[in-house]
Amino acid sequence: MPRVFFGVEIPSEVKKRLLALKTPINGARWQSRNQLHMTLVFIGSVKDEDLDTLSYVASLVSMPAFEVEVTGLGAFGRPEHPRNLWAGVSPEAPVAELYGQLSAQVAAAGFETEHRGFRPHITVSRFRKQAASIVSLLEEHGQDRFGVLPVTEFVLFGSAPGAGGSVYTVIERFPLQPPLDETDQPDQI
């Protein structure tokens, strides 16, 4: 049974800036270029026949494309003993709307989703239990700007274990609507 989740791919230039953060920190497992993404809805293991249902419900999401800036760093867990180092996005509202629509469709189709609060982020590193502090890293780079992330689509990813951590593959892409260009406003009567 494949493990799957919905997410957003990250542009190469943003990945390059995030990967430049990699420093020797005891217990850190830095994400590779191919692992960097923004998770929207994690599903977990599903039967092969459920992939069609997930594709269908994802196709029901309807919202315009948008841009966010990848900016700032934070940690899940205390910075002295972190579980994850992440980069944030701003503004969070359009990502939260996309998450809300998608998670509602997935739940309505009968799939279990995570019940913890949604915080849009890109995981940069995961840490083992005895990880060293990242306080100085957060002080030095906590306000950094890593670039613009155009969100024109979201993706159904497959996840499989690999020698260097999880390996993600794109199963299907779901385009968002083109943003309404101010020059394309409907005629006023």
mmCIF file of N, CA, C and O in Angstrom, residues 21 23-30 73-85 125-141:
data_model
loop_
_atom_site.group_PDB
_atom_site.id
_atom_site.type_symbol
_atom_site.label_atom_id
_atom_site.label_comp_id
_atom_site.label_asym_id
_atom_site.label_seq_id
_atom_site.Cartn_x
_atom_site.Cartn_y
_atom_site.Cartn_z
ATOM 1 N N LEU A 21 21.503 26.550 4.522
ATOM 2 C CA LEU A 21 21.447 26.601 5.988
ATOM 3 C C LEU A 21 22.176 25.423 6.632
ATOM 4 O O LEU A 21 22.498 25.468 7.819
ATOM 5 N N THR A 23 24.345 23.139 8.364
ATOM 6 C CA THR A 23 25.552 23.288 9.176
ATOM 7 C C THR A 23 25.671 22.058 10.062
ATOM 8 O O THR A 23 24.672 21.370 10.316
ATOM 9 N N PRO A 24 26.871 21.764 10.540
ATOM 10 C CA PRO A 24 27.013 20.588 11.409
ATOM 11 C C PRO A 24 26.322 20.833 12.763
ATOM 12 O O PRO A 24 26.765 21.656 13.551
ATOM 13 N N ILE A 25 25.224 20.155 12.973
ATOM 14 C CA ILE A 25 24.502 20.201 14.246
ATOM 15 C C ILE A 25 24.267 18.762 14.665
ATOM 16 O O ILE A 25 23.690 17.975 13.908
ATOM 17 N N ASN A 26 24.711 18.423 15.858
ATOM 18 C CA ASN A 26 24.572 17.060 16.352
ATOM 19 C C ASN A 26 23.107 16.624 16.331
ATOM 20 O O ASN A 26 22.238 17.312 16.852
ATOM 21 N N GLY A 27 22.831 15.494 15.692
ATOM 22 C CA GLY A 27 21.488 14.929 15.651
ATOM 23 C C GLY A 27 20.631 15.416 14.506
ATOM 24 O O GLY A 27 19.494 14.981 14.357
ATOM 25 N N ALA A 28 21.150 16.344 13.684
ATOM 26 C CA ALA A 28 20.359 16.878 12.571
ATOM 27 C C ALA A 28 20.353 15.912 11.397
ATOM 28 O O ALA A 28 21.370 15.339 11.049
ATOM 29 N N ARG A 29 19.182 15.746 10.803
ATOM 30 C CA ARG A 29 19.021 15.005 9.554
ATOM 31 C C ARG A 29 18.439 15.988 8.545
ATOM 32 O O ARG A 29 17.226 16.170 8.483
ATOM 33 N N TRP A 30 19.324 16.649 7.811
ATOM 34 C CA TRP A 30 18.909 17.693 6.875
ATOM 35 C C TRP A 30 18.164 17.090 5.685
ATOM 36 O O TRP A 30 18.537 16.040 5.176
ATOM 37 N N LEU A 73 12.564 31.295 10.093
ATOM 38 C CA LEU A 73 12.774 29.921 10.552
ATOM 39 C C LEU A 73 12.122 29.742 11.907
ATOM 40 O O LEU A 73 12.004 30.686 12.685
ATOM 41 N N GLY A 74 11.733 28.524 12.200
ATOM 42 C CA GLY A 74 11.175 28.188 13.492
ATOM 43 C C GLY A 74 11.476 26.733 13.800
ATOM 44 O O GLY A 74 12.080 26.022 12.995
ATOM 45 N N ALA A 75 11.029 26.310 14.973
ATOM 46 C CA ALA A 75 11.278 24.931 15.401
ATOM 47 C C ALA A 75 10.016 24.350 16.005
ATOM 48 O O ALA A 75 9.250 25.052 16.656
ATOM 49 N N PHE A 76 9.805 23.077 15.751
ATOM 50 C CA PHE A 76 8.827 22.312 16.519
ATOM 51 C C PHE A 76 9.624 21.675 17.636
ATOM 52 O O PHE A 76 10.684 21.085 17.399
ATOM 53 N N GLY A 77 9.130 21.801 18.845
ATOM 54 C CA GLY A 77 9.914 21.433 20.010
ATOM 55 C C GLY A 77 10.696 22.659 20.460
ATOM 56 O O GLY A 77 10.731 23.684 19.778
ATOM 57 N N ARG A 78 11.292 22.584 21.605
ATOM 58 C CA ARG A 78 12.092 23.702 22.106
ATOM 59 C C ARG A 78 13.363 23.832 21.271
ATOM 60 O O ARG A 78 13.977 22.812 20.927
ATOM 61 N N PRO A 79 13.810 25.037 20.944
ATOM 62 C CA PRO A 79 15.030 25.201 20.150
ATOM 63 C C PRO A 79 16.264 24.548 20.793
ATOM 64 O O PRO A 79 17.185 24.157 20.100
ATOM 65 N N GLU A 80 16.242 24.391 22.106
ATOM 66 C CA GLU A 80 17.352 23.722 22.785
ATOM 67 C C GLU A 80 17.354 22.227 22.512
ATOM 68 O O GLU A 80 18.397 21.577 22.574
ATOM 69 N N HIS A 81 16.190 21.656 22.227
ATOM 70 C CA HIS A 81 16.020 20.223 21.917
ATOM 71 C C HIS A 81 14.947 20.088 20.831
ATOM 72 O O HIS A 81 13.849 19.600 21.089
ATOM 73 N N PRO A 82 15.255 20.522 19.603
ATOM 74 C CA PRO A 82 14.230 20.564 18.555
ATOM 75 C C PRO A 82 13.859 19.186 18.016
ATOM 76 O O PRO A 82 14.637 18.251 18.072
ATOM 77 N N ARG A 83 12.637 19.106 17.485
ATOM 78 C CA ARG A 83 12.216 17.931 16.721
ATOM 79 C C ARG A 83 12.371 18.219 15.229
ATOM 80 O O ARG A 83 12.754 17.351 14.470
ATOM 81 N N ASN A 84 12.031 19.458 14.822
ATOM 82 C CA ASN A 84 12.122 19.875 13.412
ATOM 83 C C ASN A 84 12.555 21.331 13.335
ATOM 84 O O ASN A 84 12.171 22.135 14.186
ATOM 85 N N LEU A 85 13.294 21.660 12.289
ATOM 86 C CA LEU A 85 13.589 23.037 11.908
ATOM 87 C C LEU A 85 12.786 23.298 10.652
ATOM 88 O O LEU A 85 12.812 22.475 9.720
ATOM 89 N N SER A 125 15.010 20.416 8.429
ATOM 90 C CA SER A 125 15.774 19.361 9.096
ATOM 91 C C SER A 125 14.901 18.696 10.148
ATOM 92 O O SER A 125 14.046 19.334 10.762
ATOM 93 N N ARG A 126 15.137 17.412 10.343
ATOM 94 C CA ARG A 126 14.525 16.649 11.438
ATOM 95 C C ARG A 126 15.661 16.310 12.396
ATOM 96 O O ARG A 126 16.815 16.233 11.993
ATOM 97 N N PHE A 127 15.331 16.093 13.664
ATOM 98 C CA PHE A 127 16.367 15.869 14.667
ATOM 99 C C PHE A 127 16.118 14.590 15.448
ATOM 100 O O PHE A 127 14.974 14.242 15.745
ATOM 101 N N ARG A 128 17.200 13.920 15.763
ATOM 102 C CA ARG A 128 17.127 12.743 16.633
ATOM 103 C C ARG A 128 16.862 13.210 18.054
ATOM 104 O O ARG A 128 16.974 14.392 18.368
ATOM 105 N N LYS A 129 16.561 12.266 18.947
ATOM 106 C CA LYS A 129 16.186 12.613 20.325
ATOM 107 C C LYS A 129 17.237 13.442 21.051
ATOM 108 O O LYS A 129 16.906 14.347 21.789
ATOM 109 N N GLN A 130 18.503 13.140 20.883
ATOM 110 C CA GLN A 130 19.566 13.848 21.604
ATOM 111 C C GLN A 130 20.167 14.967 20.760
ATOM 112 O O GLN A 130 21.382 15.161 20.749
ATOM 113 N N ALA A 131 19.334 15.725 20.070
ATOM 114 C CA ALA A 131 19.817 16.773 19.171
ATOM 115 C C ALA A 131 20.418 17.938 19.940
ATOM 116 O O ALA A 131 20.023 18.238 21.072
ATOM 117 N N ALA A 132 21.365 18.585 19.295
ATOM 118 C CA ALA A 132 21.979 19.786 19.856
ATOM 119 C C ALA A 132 21.039 20.983 19.662
ATOM 120 O O ALA A 132 20.100 20.944 18.864
ATOM 121 N N SER A 133 21.310 22.039 20.363
ATOM 122 C CA SER A 133 20.521 23.262 20.299
ATOM 123 C C SER A 133 20.652 23.937 18.927
ATOM 124 O O SER A 133 21.709 23.894 18.291
ATOM 125 N N ILE A 134 19.556 24.565 18.488
ATOM 126 C CA ILE A 134 19.594 25.363 17.265
ATOM 127 C C ILE A 134 19.322 26.837 17.571
ATOM 128 O O ILE A 134 19.005 27.618 16.678
ATOM 129 N N VAL A 135 19.471 27.225 18.837
ATOM 130 C CA VAL A 135 19.204 28.606 19.242
ATOM 131 C C VAL A 135 20.045 29.579 18.421
ATOM 132 O O VAL A 135 19.531 30.574 17.887
ATOM 133 N N SER A 136 21.344 29.321 18.261
ATOM 134 C CA SER A 136 22.204 30.251 17.518
ATOM 135 C C SER A 136 21.820 30.297 16.033
ATOM 136 O O SER A 136 21.870 31.361 15.407
ATOM 137 N N LEU A 137 21.419 29.162 15.458
ATOM 138 C CA LEU A 137 20.976 29.136 14.063
ATOM 139 C C LEU A 137 19.724 29.991 13.892
ATOM 140 O O LEU A 137 19.612 30.765 12.932
ATOM 141 N N LEU A 138 18.791 29.888 14.832
ATOM 142 C CA LEU A 138 17.569 30.691 14.763
ATOM 143 C C LEU A 138 17.873 32.170 14.950
ATOM 144 O O LEU A 138 17.265 33.024 14.295
ATOM 145 N N GLU A 139 18.824 32.487 15.852
ATOM 146 C CA GLU A 139 19.193 33.889 16.050
ATOM 147 C C GLU A 139 19.824 34.470 14.794
ATOM 148 O O GLU A 139 19.564 35.604 14.419
ATOM 149 N N GLU A 140 20.647 33.684 14.112
ATOM 150 C CA GLU A 140 21.351 34.165 12.921
ATOM 151 C C GLU A 140 20.460 34.211 11.689
ATOM 152 O O GLU A 140 20.562 35.133 10.872
ATOM 153 N N HIS A 141 19.575 33.237 11.512
ATOM 154 C CA HIS A 141 18.798 33.117 10.271
ATOM 155 C C HIS A 141 17.279 33.167 10.477
ATOM 156 O O HIS A 141 16.534 32.975 9.510
#
